[in-house]
C-alpha cells in the first residue's frame, strides 16, 4: 500500500453546536478508532446536496467503521441561523452528526476553499485525503476499504455503532413543501419534498384530499425522491421535477398514475449528451418547471442551465447556460446562471429565480434567438433586503417567481422570509409581505396569492396588497477571507490524484479541463479562458487590487488495468470562487485541491 502524508486533524469546533447526536458534543477523541469523513457543506448549495446523496451508500455500507460528520459552513446570512440549519438537516434527510459552524472556525482550521469539500481522517486522527466538489464517491469507497484493511491489521480500527441519534419526528400534513400548482378541479397540488410525495389539498389549502407516492425515496411508479417543481400541462396533467431522481415525471389527476417522461435516474456529468430522446438523456437536479412557448422549460439547478422538453417529439435539449456558475447576460448559449430554482411564464418573458446570484432574470425570444437578461441582482456575493430601483435592490437566495396579472412578477425571497415584487414598467422592487418562513414558491388563486411557506410546512393565503410594506434596507456581502496574492505572475495548480487503481485516461484526448475567469474581468491580464492542463500561469493586472478568481476544474479517471476491456470511469469536478487581494507579501502560487493533498500547501 502506498504511503500517505500524515497531517494531524484539527479539532472540530463550532458556535452552533451539534445536531443529530442526542445533545452530546463530539470531539475527535470520541471518534478515534473510526474512519471519519468531514463533509463541509452549506444548505443553499446544490452541489452540496448532490454530495449528501453520493455519501448515502457509503454511510449505509460502513456504518460500523465510518462516521460521516457534516460541518455546516454558511454562505448566506440566513444560513448562519441555527434553526435554519436544524431545518435543513431534516429537510434533506441528513442521517449523521452535523456541526453547526456559523463563524467558519473549522472551515478555516482545515483550510477549506469551496463548498462542498470532503476531508478523510484515519482511525489514528490524521488527515489522509481531501476532495473538493462532486463525483468522489468511488474514490472515497476505495480509500475506505484500504483504511479498513490497514487499520484492522494494525489493531487501530474500532467497530461499533456510530454517534448518530435521529431527531424525534414531527407530525404535520406537509413537511418542507417545495412548490404548488392549481389543478383544473380547483384543488391545489403541492410537492411535499421531505416526505417524497405529492399532496392534493382542497381549495382552502389545508384539507388533505390524497397523497401520491409511497413516502419513501424511490424511482418506481409510486415513488419520488425530493420532488420540487410542478407545472400544469395543456392536457390537464401535471409535470413534476423529481429533483433527486434527476427526472421529469407526469402525474395524471384523473387516473392517479405517474409516468416518467425525461431522465434516466442518473445525474448528468460534463461530456454527457445535452439533447436527444428524453428518456435517454441524463438530467441534473431539475428544480422547477414552466410551460412556455409550447415546451416545458426546466430550471436545471444542478448544472446552472435552462433546458426544455418537447412532448410532441419526446426530446430534451439544453437551451441556455454554459454550466459555468455566475451572472452573465446575452445570447442564451453564452449566458451564465447560478442554480436557477424558480420559473414563471409571463407573456413574452420566462421569469427565472436565479438563487445563488440572488437575482431575478428573464429569457425572451428575439430575431436572433433566445436572449437572457437580468432584472435584479449583481452576482454571486452580493445579497440583502433592499427595495428601490432594480439596479440597487437586493434579494437573498430567491427560490420562486410568479407572474402577476399586471405584468409584474412576485418573488419568493426565500432567505429574507419575504414576498417581493419587481415591476418592469417602473423598474422598482418592493416588498409585499414579510414574516414568511423560507417561502419557496407561490401560485395565484383568484385575487389571492398562495405562498408555499416551506419552513412552516404550510400554504399561506395572502390578498395581493395594493401598497408595499416598508422595510429597513440591509445589504450583505459573502464574508470569506481573501487570499493574499503577489502582484504579477500567479501560478494556479489544481491538485488531482487519481483514486487507487485508476489513472487519467487519455486514449480519446485530454481527460482534464480547466476554465478560469475573474470578477472584475480586468483582474486578469493573462491566463483567462479554457484549457486542458490542470496548471496555469496567470498574470494579475496592474492597478486592480482585489477581486474573485472563478476556477472550474474537471478530471476523469478510469480503471488502470489493461485486462479490463471496458474500464469504469469517474468524473470529478468542482467550481471555486476564490476572493483574492493583491499585496506585495502575497503568495505567488494558488493551490486548489480537487482530490488528494497539496504537498506545497
Short mmCIF file of N, CA and C in Angstrom, two decimals, residues 250-310:
data_model
loop_
_atom_site.label_atom_id
_atom_site.label_comp_id
_atom_site.label_asym_id
_atom_site.label_seq_id
_atom_site.Cartn_x
_atom_site.Cartn_y
_atom_site.Cartn_z
N UNK A 250 -44.76 12.78 -14.91
CA UNK A 250 -46.06 13.38 -15.19
C UNK A 250 -47.11 12.65 -14.36
N UNK A 251 -47.88 13.45 -13.60
CA UNK A 251 -48.97 12.93 -12.76
C UNK A 251 -50.30 13.26 -13.42
N UNK A 252 -51.15 12.26 -13.56
CA UNK A 252 -52.48 12.45 -14.12
C UNK A 252 -53.49 12.49 -12.99
N UNK A 253 -54.07 13.66 -12.70
CA UNK A 253 -55.02 13.75 -11.57
C UNK A 253 -56.26 12.88 -11.77
N UNK A 254 -56.61 12.59 -13.01
CA UNK A 254 -57.81 11.79 -13.27
C UNK A 254 -57.60 10.33 -12.91
N UNK A 255 -56.46 9.78 -13.31
CA UNK A 255 -56.21 8.35 -13.09
C UNK A 255 -55.32 8.08 -11.89
N UNK A 256 -54.59 9.12 -11.42
CA UNK A 256 -53.66 8.93 -10.31
C UNK A 256 -52.34 8.30 -10.70
N UNK A 257 -52.11 8.10 -11.99
CA UNK A 257 -50.89 7.44 -12.44
C UNK A 257 -49.73 8.42 -12.55
N UNK A 258 -48.51 7.90 -12.39
CA UNK A 258 -47.28 8.67 -12.53
C UNK A 258 -46.41 7.98 -13.58
N UNK A 259 -45.97 8.73 -14.57
CA UNK A 259 -45.09 8.20 -15.60
C UNK A 259 -43.84 9.06 -15.70
N UNK A 260 -42.77 8.46 -16.17
CA UNK A 260 -41.51 9.18 -16.38
C UNK A 260 -41.41 9.58 -17.84
N UNK A 261 -41.16 10.88 -18.10
CA UNK A 261 -41.08 11.35 -19.48
C UNK A 261 -39.69 11.82 -19.87
N UNK A 262 -38.83 12.09 -18.89
CA UNK A 262 -37.47 12.54 -19.21
C UNK A 262 -36.54 12.17 -18.08
N UNK A 263 -35.30 11.84 -18.45
CA UNK A 263 -34.29 11.47 -17.47
C UNK A 263 -34.15 9.97 -17.34
N UNK A 264 -32.98 9.58 -16.85
CA UNK A 264 -32.66 8.17 -16.69
C UNK A 264 -32.57 7.74 -15.23
N UNK A 265 -32.63 8.72 -14.33
CA UNK A 265 -32.36 8.44 -12.92
C UNK A 265 -30.91 8.67 -12.56
N UNK A 266 -30.07 8.89 -13.58
CA UNK A 266 -28.65 9.19 -13.34
C UNK A 266 -28.41 10.69 -13.47
N UNK A 267 -27.40 11.18 -12.75
CA UNK A 267 -27.05 12.60 -12.80
C UNK A 267 -26.19 12.90 -14.02
N UNK A 268 -26.50 14.01 -14.68
CA UNK A 268 -25.71 14.47 -15.83
C UNK A 268 -24.32 14.90 -15.39
N UNK A 269 -23.29 14.51 -16.20
CA UNK A 269 -21.92 14.94 -15.95
C UNK A 269 -21.36 15.58 -17.22
N UNK A 270 -20.33 16.39 -17.03
CA UNK A 270 -19.69 17.02 -18.18
C UNK A 270 -19.33 15.97 -19.23
N UNK A 271 -19.62 16.29 -20.49
CA UNK A 271 -19.34 15.36 -21.58
C UNK A 271 -20.53 14.51 -21.96
N UNK A 272 -21.58 14.50 -21.13
CA UNK A 272 -22.79 13.75 -21.46
C UNK A 272 -23.59 14.50 -22.52
N UNK A 273 -24.44 13.81 -23.27
CA UNK A 273 -25.27 14.48 -24.28
C UNK A 273 -26.17 15.55 -23.65
N UNK A 274 -26.41 16.62 -24.41
CA UNK A 274 -27.26 17.71 -23.93
C UNK A 274 -28.53 17.84 -24.76
N UNK A 275 -28.80 16.86 -25.59
CA UNK A 275 -30.05 16.84 -26.34
C UNK A 275 -30.28 15.42 -26.85
N UNK A 276 -31.55 15.12 -27.14
CA UNK A 276 -31.87 13.81 -27.67
C UNK A 276 -33.15 13.27 -27.09
N UNK A 277 -33.44 11.98 -27.31
CA UNK A 277 -34.64 11.36 -26.75
C UNK A 277 -34.68 11.52 -25.24
N UNK A 278 -35.79 12.05 -24.75
CA UNK A 278 -35.83 12.50 -23.35
C UNK A 278 -35.56 11.39 -22.35
N UNK A 279 -36.00 10.17 -22.62
CA UNK A 279 -35.81 9.08 -21.67
C UNK A 279 -34.39 8.54 -21.69
N UNK A 280 -33.56 9.00 -22.64
CA UNK A 280 -32.19 8.50 -22.76
C UNK A 280 -31.15 9.53 -22.31
N UNK A 281 -31.57 10.73 -21.94
CA UNK A 281 -30.66 11.81 -21.59
C UNK A 281 -30.65 12.00 -20.08
N UNK A 282 -29.46 12.05 -19.49
CA UNK A 282 -29.32 12.32 -18.06
C UNK A 282 -29.66 13.78 -17.77
N UNK A 283 -30.28 14.03 -16.63
CA UNK A 283 -30.57 15.38 -16.15
C UNK A 283 -29.80 15.61 -14.86
N UNK A 284 -29.89 16.84 -14.31
CA UNK A 284 -29.17 17.15 -13.07
C UNK A 284 -29.98 18.09 -12.20
N UNK A 285 -30.63 17.52 -11.19
CA UNK A 285 -31.40 18.28 -10.20
C UNK A 285 -32.34 19.30 -10.83
N UNK A 286 -33.30 18.84 -11.64
CA UNK A 286 -34.33 19.79 -12.11
C UNK A 286 -35.12 20.31 -10.92
N UNK A 287 -35.23 21.64 -10.81
CA UNK A 287 -35.80 22.24 -9.59
C UNK A 287 -37.17 22.86 -9.81
N UNK A 288 -37.41 23.40 -11.00
CA UNK A 288 -38.72 23.97 -11.27
C UNK A 288 -39.03 23.84 -12.75
N UNK A 289 -40.33 24.02 -13.10
CA UNK A 289 -40.81 23.80 -14.45
C UNK A 289 -41.81 24.90 -14.81
N UNK A 290 -41.91 25.20 -16.10
CA UNK A 290 -42.91 26.15 -16.58
C UNK A 290 -43.24 25.83 -18.04
N UNK A 291 -44.53 25.86 -18.37
CA UNK A 291 -44.95 25.67 -19.75
C UNK A 291 -44.91 27.03 -20.44
N UNK A 292 -44.07 27.15 -21.48
CA UNK A 292 -43.87 28.43 -22.17
C UNK A 292 -43.48 28.15 -23.62
N UNK A 293 -44.16 28.82 -24.52
CA UNK A 293 -43.89 28.69 -25.95
C UNK A 293 -43.90 27.23 -26.42
N UNK A 294 -44.96 26.54 -26.00
CA UNK A 294 -45.24 25.18 -26.45
C UNK A 294 -44.21 24.14 -26.02
N UNK A 295 -43.41 24.47 -25.01
CA UNK A 295 -42.47 23.50 -24.46
C UNK A 295 -42.45 23.62 -22.94
N UNK A 296 -42.01 22.56 -22.30
CA UNK A 296 -41.85 22.57 -20.85
C UNK A 296 -40.41 22.98 -20.54
N UNK A 297 -40.24 24.13 -19.92
CA UNK A 297 -38.91 24.63 -19.58
C UNK A 297 -38.51 24.13 -18.20
N UNK A 298 -37.21 23.84 -18.06
CA UNK A 298 -36.68 23.18 -16.87
C UNK A 298 -35.58 24.04 -16.27
N UNK A 299 -35.74 24.40 -15.01
CA UNK A 299 -34.65 25.06 -14.27
C UNK A 299 -33.71 23.96 -13.80
N UNK A 300 -32.63 23.75 -14.55
CA UNK A 300 -31.71 22.65 -14.25
C UNK A 300 -30.66 23.16 -13.26
N UNK A 301 -31.06 23.19 -11.99
CA UNK A 301 -30.23 23.80 -10.95
C UNK A 301 -28.86 23.14 -10.84
N UNK A 302 -28.81 21.82 -11.06
CA UNK A 302 -27.57 21.09 -10.83
C UNK A 302 -26.45 21.46 -11.76
N UNK A 303 -26.77 22.03 -12.94
CA UNK A 303 -25.71 22.39 -13.89
C UNK A 303 -25.84 23.84 -14.34
N UNK A 304 -26.64 24.64 -13.63
CA UNK A 304 -26.74 26.08 -13.89
C UNK A 304 -27.18 26.36 -15.33
N UNK A 305 -28.23 25.69 -15.76
CA UNK A 305 -28.73 25.86 -17.12
C UNK A 305 -30.26 25.86 -17.14
N UNK A 306 -30.81 26.24 -18.28
CA UNK A 306 -32.21 26.02 -18.59
C UNK A 306 -32.29 25.01 -19.73
N UNK A 307 -33.11 23.99 -19.56
CA UNK A 307 -33.36 23.00 -20.60
C UNK A 307 -34.83 23.10 -20.99
N UNK A 308 -35.21 22.40 -22.06
CA UNK A 308 -36.60 22.36 -22.47
C UNK A 308 -36.96 20.95 -22.94
N UNK A 309 -38.17 20.54 -22.59
CA UNK A 309 -38.72 19.24 -23.00
C UNK A 309 -39.87 19.49 -23.97
N UNK A 310 -39.83 18.83 -25.11
CA UNK A 310 -40.87 18.96 -26.13
C UNK A 310 -41.69 17.68 -26.13
#
